[in-house]
Coordinates of C-alpha atoms and ligand atoms in Angstrom, one line a residue:
X225 CA 5.6 -20.0 -20.8
X226 CA 8.5 -22.3 -21.6
X227 CA 11.7 -21.2 -19.9
X228 CA 15.2 -22.2 -21.0
X229 CA 18.3 -21.5 -18.8
X230 CA 21.3 -21.1 -21.0
X231 CA 23.3 -18.9 -18.6
X232 CA 25.2 -21.5 -16.6
X233 CA 28.5 -19.5 -16.8
X234 CA 26.8 -16.9 -14.6
X235 CA 25.6 -19.6 -12.2
X236 CA 24.3 -23.1 -12.1
X237 CA 21.3 -24.6 -10.3
X238 CA 22.2 -26.3 -7.0
X239 CA 22.2 -30.1 -7.1
X240 CA 19.1 -31.5 -5.2
X241 CA 21.4 -33.9 -3.2
X242 CA 23.4 -30.8 -2.0
X243 CA 20.2 -29.0 -1.0
X244 CA 19.0 -31.9 1.1
X245 CA 22.5 -32.4 2.6
X246 CA 22.6 -28.7 3.5
X247 CA 19.1 -28.6 5.0
X248 CA 19.9 -31.7 7.1
X249 CA 23.1 -30.1 8.2
X250 CA 21.5 -26.8 9.1
X251 CA 18.9 -28.6 11.2
X252 CA 21.5 -30.8 13.0
X253 CA 24.9 -29.0 13.0
X254 CA 24.9 -25.5 14.2
X255 CA 28.0 -25.2 16.3
X256 CA 30.9 -22.9 15.8
X257 CA 33.9 -24.8 14.6
X258 CA 36.1 -22.7 16.9
X259 CA 34.3 -24.0 20.0
X260 CA 36.2 -26.6 21.8
X261 CA 33.2 -28.7 23.1
X262 CA 31.8 -31.7 21.3
X263 CA 29.4 -29.8 19.1
X264 CA 32.2 -27.4 18.0
X265 CA 34.6 -30.3 17.3
X266 CA 31.9 -31.9 15.1
X267 CA 31.6 -28.7 13.0
X268 CA 35.4 -28.4 12.8
X269 CA 35.5 -32.0 11.6
X270 CA 33.1 -31.1 8.8
X271 CA 35.3 -28.2 7.7
X272 CA 38.5 -30.3 7.8
X273 CA 37.0 -33.3 6.0
X274 CA 35.8 -31.0 3.3
X275 CA 39.2 -29.4 2.9
X276 CA 40.8 -32.9 2.5
X277 CA 38.2 -34.0 -0.1
X278 CA 38.9 -30.8 -2.2
X279 CA 42.6 -31.1 -1.9
X280 CA 42.6 -34.7 -3.0
X281 CA 40.5 -33.9 -6.1
X282 CA 43.1 -31.4 -7.4
X283 CA 46.1 -33.3 -6.1
X284 CA 47.4 -31.0 -3.5
X285 CA 47.8 -30.9 0.3
X286 CA 44.8 -29.8 2.5
X287 CA 47.1 -27.1 4.0
X288 CA 47.1 -25.2 0.7
X289 CA 43.3 -24.8 0.6
X290 CA 41.6 -21.8 2.3
X291 CA 37.8 -21.3 2.2
X292 CA 36.6 -17.9 1.1
X293 CA 33.2 -16.4 0.0
X294 CA 34.0 -17.3 -3.7
X295 CA 35.8 -16.2 -6.8
X296 CA 35.9 -12.5 -6.2
X297 CA 37.3 -12.8 -2.7
X298 CA 39.9 -15.4 -3.8
X299 CA 41.1 -13.3 -6.7
X300 CA 41.3 -10.2 -4.5
X301 CA 43.2 -12.1 -1.8
X302 CA 45.8 -13.4 -4.2
X303 CA 46.3 -9.9 -5.8
X304 CA 46.1 -7.7 -2.7
X305 CA 48.2 -10.0 -0.5
X306 CA 50.8 -10.6 -3.1
X307 CA 51.3 -6.9 -3.8
X308 CA 51.3 -6.1 -0.1
X309 CA 53.6 -8.9 1.1
X310 CA 55.7 -10.3 -1.7
X311 CA 57.7 -7.3 -2.8
X312 CA 55.8 -7.0 -6.1
X313 CA 56.4 -3.8 -8.1
X314 CA 55.0 -4.9 -11.4
X315 CA 51.8 -6.8 -12.4
X316 CA 50.7 -8.3 -15.6
X317 CA 47.2 -9.3 -16.7
X318 CA 45.1 -9.3 -19.8
X319 CA 42.4 -6.8 -20.8
X320 CA 40.0 -9.8 -20.9
X321 CA 40.4 -10.6 -17.2
X322 CA 37.4 -10.6 -14.9
X323 CA 36.7 -7.4 -13.0
X324 CA 37.5 -9.3 -9.8
X325 CA 41.1 -9.2 -11.2
X326 CA 41.1 -6.0 -13.2
X327 CA 39.6 -3.7 -10.6
X328 CA 42.0 -4.4 -7.7
X329 CA 45.0 -4.3 -10.1
X330 CA 43.8 -1.0 -11.5
X331 CA 43.3 0.3 -8.0
X332 CA 46.9 -0.5 -7.0
X333 CA 48.2 1.0 -10.2
X334 CA 46.2 4.3 -9.6
X335 CA 47.7 4.5 -6.1
X336 CA 51.2 4.2 -7.7
X337 CA 51.8 0.9 -5.8
X338 CA 52.4 -1.2 -8.8
X339 CA 53.2 -0.8 -12.5
X340 CA 50.5 -2.6 -14.5
X341 CA 51.1 -4.1 -18.0
X342 CA 48.6 -5.8 -20.2
X343 CA 49.8 -8.8 -22.1
X344 CA 48.8 -8.9 -25.8
X345 CA 46.0 -11.3 -26.8
X346 CA 45.1 -12.4 -30.4
X347 CA 41.7 -11.9 -32.0
X348 CA 40.5 -15.0 -30.1
X349 CA 41.7 -13.8 -26.8
X350 CA 44.7 -16.1 -26.5
X351 CA 47.5 -14.6 -24.6
X352 CA 50.8 -14.1 -26.5
X353 CA 53.4 -16.2 -24.7
X354 CA 56.2 -14.3 -26.4
X355 CA 54.9 -11.0 -25.2
X356 CA 54.5 -12.4 -21.7
X357 CA 58.1 -13.5 -21.8
X358 CA 59.2 -10.1 -23.0
X359 CA 57.2 -8.3 -20.3
X360 CA 58.7 -10.5 -17.6
X361 CA 62.3 -10.2 -18.8
X362 CA 62.4 -6.4 -18.5
X363 CA 60.7 -5.8 -15.1
X364 CA 61.2 -6.4 -11.4
X365 CA 59.5 -9.1 -9.4
X366 CA 56.2 -9.5 -11.1
X367 CA 52.7 -10.8 -10.2
X368 CA 51.0 -12.4 -13.2
X369 CA 47.2 -13.0 -13.3
X370 CA 45.9 -14.9 -16.3
X371 CA 42.6 -16.5 -16.2
X372 CA 42.3 -20.2 -17.2
X373 CA 39.2 -19.7 -19.2
X374 CA 37.3 -16.6 -20.1
X375 CA 33.8 -16.5 -18.7
X376 CA 32.4 -14.5 -21.7
X377 CA 34.1 -15.9 -24.8
X378 CA 35.2 -19.2 -23.4
X379 CA 38.9 -18.9 -24.6
X380 CA 41.1 -21.3 -22.7
X381 CA 44.7 -20.4 -21.9
X382 CA 47.6 -22.9 -21.5
X383 CA 48.2 -22.3 -17.8
X384 CA 51.0 -25.0 -17.8
X385 CA 53.0 -23.0 -20.3
X386 CA 52.2 -19.7 -18.6
X387 CA 53.3 -21.1 -15.3
X388 CA 56.5 -22.4 -16.7
X389 CA 57.3 -18.9 -18.1
X390 CA 56.5 -17.3 -14.8
X391 CA 58.7 -19.8 -13.0
X392 CA 61.6 -18.9 -15.3
X393 CA 61.4 -15.3 -14.1
X394 CA 60.5 -16.1 -10.5
X395 CA 57.2 -14.4 -11.0
X396 CA 54.2 -15.0 -8.8
X397 CA 51.4 -16.7 -10.9
X398 CA 47.7 -16.4 -10.1
X399 CA 45.1 -18.0 -12.3
X400 CA 41.4 -17.3 -12.0
X401 CA 40.1 -20.8 -12.5
X402 CA 36.5 -20.0 -11.5
X403 CA 35.1 -21.3 -14.8
X404 CA 37.2 -24.4 -14.9
X405 CA 37.4 -25.9 -11.4
X406 CA 34.7 -28.6 -11.4
X407 CA 34.7 -28.7 -15.2
X408 CA 38.3 -29.8 -16.0
X409 CA 40.8 -32.0 -14.2
X410 CA 43.5 -30.3 -12.2
X411 CA 46.8 -31.8 -11.1
X412 CA 48.5 -29.1 -9.0
X413 CA 51.7 -31.2 -8.9
X414 CA 52.2 -30.6 -12.6
X415 CA 51.5 -26.8 -12.6
X416 CA 53.8 -24.0 -11.6
X417 CA 51.1 -22.0 -10.1
X418 CA 50.9 -20.0 -6.8
X419 CA 47.2 -19.1 -6.5
X420 CA 44.0 -20.4 -8.0
X421 CA 40.5 -19.4 -7.3
X422 CA 37.3 -21.5 -7.3
X423 CA 33.6 -20.8 -6.7
X424 CA 31.0 -23.5 -5.8
X425 CA 28.1 -21.9 -7.6
X426 CA 29.7 -22.5 -11.0
X427 CA 29.4 -26.3 -10.6
X428 CA 26.0 -26.9 -8.9
X429 CA 27.0 -25.8 -5.4
X430 CA 25.7 -22.8 -3.5
X431 CA 26.7 -19.1 -3.9
X432 CA 28.9 -17.3 -1.5
X433 CA 31.4 -20.1 -0.9
X434 CA 34.7 -21.0 -2.7
X435 CA 38.3 -21.5 -2.0
X436 CA 41.7 -20.2 -2.8
X437 CA 44.7 -22.5 -3.4
X438 CA 47.9 -21.0 -2.1
X439 CA 51.1 -22.9 -2.9
X440 CA 53.3 -23.9 0.1
X441 CA 56.2 -21.7 -1.0
X442 CA 54.1 -18.5 -0.7
X443 CA 53.9 -16.6 2.6
X444 CA 51.3 -13.9 2.7
X445 CA 49.4 -12.2 5.5
X446 CA 45.6 -12.3 5.6
X447 CA 43.5 -9.8 3.7
X448 CA 41.1 -9.2 6.6
X449 CA 41.8 -9.2 10.3
X450 CA 39.6 -10.4 13.1
X451 CA 40.0 -14.0 13.9
X452 CA 42.3 -17.0 13.7
X453 CA 40.1 -19.2 11.4
X454 CA 41.6 -20.8 8.3
X455 CA 45.0 -21.0 10.1
X456 CA 45.1 -17.2 10.5
X457 CA 44.5 -16.6 6.8
X458 CA 40.8 -15.8 6.6
X459 CA 39.0 -14.6 9.7
X460 CA 35.3 -15.1 10.4
X461 CA 33.1 -18.0 11.6
X462 CA 33.3 -20.6 8.9
X463 CA 30.3 -21.1 6.5
X464 CA 30.1 -24.8 7.5
X465 CA 27.1 -25.6 5.3
X466 CA 28.7 -23.9 2.3
X467 CA 32.0 -25.6 2.9
X468 CA 30.4 -29.0 3.1
X469 CA 28.4 -28.2 0.0
X470 CA 31.4 -27.0 -1.9
X471 CA 33.2 -30.3 -1.2
X472 CA 30.1 -32.3 -2.2
X473 CA 29.6 -30.3 -5.4
X474 CA 33.3 -30.9 -6.3
X475 CA 33.0 -34.6 -5.6
X476 CA 29.8 -34.9 -7.7
X477 CA 31.4 -32.9 -10.5
X478 CA 34.5 -35.0 -10.6
X479 CA 32.9 -38.4 -10.2
X480 CA 30.7 -37.7 -13.3
X481 CA 33.1 -35.5 -15.2
X482 CA 33.8 -37.7 -18.3
X483 CA 30.1 -38.4 -18.8
X484 CA 29.0 -34.8 -18.3
X485 CA 31.7 -33.5 -20.6
X486 CA 30.6 -35.7 -23.4
X487 CA 27.0 -34.8 -22.9
X488 CA 27.5 -31.0 -22.6
X489 CA 29.8 -31.0 -25.7
X490 CA 27.0 -32.8 -27.6
X491 CA 24.6 -30.0 -26.6
X492 CA 27.1 -27.3 -27.7
X493 CA 27.8 -29.0 -31.0
X494 CA 24.1 -29.4 -31.6
X495 CA 23.6 -25.7 -31.1
X496 CA 26.5 -24.7 -33.3
X497 CA 25.0 -26.8 -36.2
X498 CA 21.5 -25.6 -35.6
X499 CA 22.6 -21.9 -35.6
X500 CA 24.7 -22.5 -38.8
X501 CA 21.6 -24.0 -40.5
X502 CA 18.9 -21.7 -39.3
X503 CA 20.6 -18.3 -38.9
X504 CA 23.2 -18.0 -41.8
X505 CA 25.7 -15.3 -41.3
X506 CA 26.2 -16.0 -37.6
X507 CA 29.8 -15.9 -36.4
X508 CA 31.2 -17.8 -33.4
X509 CA 33.4 -15.4 -31.4
X510 CA 36.9 -16.2 -30.3
X511 CA 37.5 -19.9 -30.5
X512 CA 34.1 -20.6 -29.1
X513 CA 33.2 -23.0 -31.9
X514 CA 36.3 -25.1 -31.4
X515 CA 35.6 -27.6 -28.6
X516 CA 39.2 -28.1 -27.4
X517 CA 40.2 -24.4 -27.5
X518 CA 37.3 -23.0 -25.6
X519 CA 35.1 -23.9 -22.6
X520 CA 32.8 -26.7 -23.7
X521 CA 30.2 -25.0 -21.5
X522 CA 30.3 -21.7 -23.4
X523 CA 29.2 -20.7 -26.9
X524 CA 29.5 -17.0 -27.8
X525 CA 27.7 -16.0 -31.0
X526 CA 27.7 -12.8 -33.1
X527 CA 24.3 -12.9 -34.9
X528 CA 23.7 -10.9 -38.1
X529 CA 22.5 -7.4 -37.6
X530 CA 18.7 -7.0 -37.3
X531 CA 16.4 -4.0 -36.5
X532 CA 16.0 -5.8 -33.2
X533 CA 19.7 -5.9 -32.5
X534 CA 19.4 -3.2 -29.8
X535 CA 17.1 -5.2 -27.6
X536 CA 18.2 -8.7 -28.6
X537 CA 18.7 -10.1 -25.1
X538 CA 15.6 -8.4 -23.9
X539 CA 13.6 -10.1 -26.7
X540 CA 15.1 -13.5 -25.9
X541 CA 14.2 -13.0 -22.2
X542 CA 10.6 -12.1 -23.1
X543 CA 10.5 -15.4 -25.1
X544 CA 11.7 -17.3 -22.0
X545 CA 15.4 -17.7 -22.9
X546 CA 18.0 -16.8 -20.3
X547 CA 21.4 -16.0 -21.7
X548 CA 23.8 -13.1 -21.4
X549 CA 26.6 -11.0 -22.9
X550 CA 26.2 -8.6 -25.7
X551 CA 27.9 -5.5 -26.9
X552 CA 26.8 -2.1 -25.6
X553 CA 24.4 -1.8 -28.5
X554 CA 23.0 -5.3 -28.5
X555 CA 22.4 -5.8 -24.8
X556 CA 20.3 -2.6 -24.4
X557 CA 22.4 -1.4 -21.4
X558 CA 24.6 1.6 -21.4
X559 CA 27.9 -0.1 -20.9
X560 CA 28.6 -3.4 -22.6
X561 CA 30.9 -6.2 -21.7
X562 CA 34.5 -5.1 -21.6
X563 CA 35.5 -8.5 -23.1
X564 CA 33.1 -8.4 -26.0
X565 CA 33.9 -4.8 -26.7
X566 CA 37.6 -5.7 -26.9
X567 CA 37.0 -8.6 -29.3
X568 CA 34.0 -7.3 -31.4
X569 CA 34.6 -5.4 -34.6
X570 CA 31.0 -4.6 -35.4
X571 CA 29.0 -3.5 -32.4
X572 CA 25.8 -3.6 -34.3
X573 CA 25.8 -7.3 -34.5
X574 CA 24.2 -8.8 -31.4
X575 CA 26.8 -10.7 -29.3
X576 CA 25.2 -13.4 -27.1
X577 CA 26.8 -15.9 -24.7
X578 CA 25.0 -19.2 -24.3
X579 CA 26.3 -21.4 -21.5
X580 CA 25.3 -24.9 -20.8
X581 CA 25.0 -27.5 -18.0
X582 CA 24.2 -31.1 -17.9
X583 CA 20.5 -30.2 -17.4
X584 CA 20.1 -28.6 -20.9
X585 CA 18.5 -30.7 -23.7
X586 CA 18.4 -30.6 -27.5
X587 CA 14.7 -29.7 -27.3
X588 CA 15.7 -26.5 -25.4
X589 CA 18.2 -25.7 -28.1
X590 CA 15.6 -26.3 -30.8
X591 CA 13.3 -23.9 -29.0
X592 CA 16.0 -21.3 -28.5
X593 CA 17.2 -21.3 -32.1
X594 CA 13.6 -21.1 -33.4
X595 CA 12.9 -18.1 -31.2
X596 CA 16.1 -16.4 -32.4
X597 CA 15.1 -17.1 -36.0
X598 CA 11.8 -15.4 -35.3
X599 CA 13.6 -12.2 -34.6
X600 CA 14.7 -12.1 -38.2
X601 CA 11.3 -12.7 -39.8
X602 CA 9.4 -9.6 -40.9
Ligands
PLP753 N1 36.0 -15.0 -12.1 C1 35.3 -15.5 -13.1 C2 36.0 -15.9 -14.3 C3 34.0 -15.6 -13.0 O1 33.3 -16.1 -14.0 C4 33.3 -15.2 -11.8 C5 31.8 -15.3 -11.7 O2 31.1 -14.7 -12.4 C6 34.1 -14.7 -10.8 C7 35.5 -14.6 -10.9 C8 33.5 -14.2 -9.5 O3 33.1 -15.4 -8.7 P1 32.1 -15.2 -7.5 O4 30.7 -15.0 -8.1 O5 32.2 -16.5 -6.8 O6 32.5 -14.1 -6.7

């Protein structure tokens, strides 16, 4: 059966050059970077060269990059360490944040350690800058966590403007950039940002490796204890293969960025036009249809109600199409996406997120749309 992978916001296939680099490294470099002998120094060098490459790509100093197990850990580190170490008594996020942000913040709130406010968002998920300003003006030292781009509906926030507002109130600003690092250019010299989070598997690297950027003016203690790795910030023997792969995936992503953006945008546009033509009545959630206001890798669609609405994703999976999302009703699971449930007005319409990579083709889109259309034929 033909299989189409349109779930690249969940994860991306690993680049073949990275797989071969990693297997070569696994065969030839096994030493612990903390060992002082030749083998250890070699491993340490791999870690530090990788850190330098990454820092250069986002225009910051290597000292502000710390390797972690990925986005969830980086988000948790920023949140938990800020609240524990920076005299934070108030936190602001949006209801559309990833659970890696919402759950730790809600946990701190439930323990009475922080007051949690949710900044208003419009019907497309865009944060109200006026409301953010207002929330910051009436509270004590605040931690703000606003994701750069939403993984489910693709909405992009202006993190330059948000950072400037946070700066005005001396707030600590964290942005979950897991969906945008490797897909958009970053110049950290131009952003008022204290923490950002990245994860290699979102841009053709392996799972279980990522980094957190911590700006030089922030002093926090480590989240975990047990070793002096990562300059005392993140204990545990370094995942040297993952670290080298993360750096390589970032280099590959940024060296082909302009070309890949043009190509992936063309795939997304093609799918938008095809859906409009073949499945009238479809609505594009949030700003998903607008290329500059949403992730070019994500298209979130509300399809017209059908008797197959309940098992829409299941039906697509049976026909070989991998995608995700969906309201409680449409996905066939008991609890739907907290993001779509926040945005959707009619839960009976199936909500589906398609997410693209450079590997997708227009033929795959033709196949996908024809199969969706078949769900509407009697
Ligand atoms: N934040 C966002 C926006 C994500 O899309 C993801 C991944 O799904 C994460 C955080 C978690 O990243 P990881 O899978 O590396 O823990």
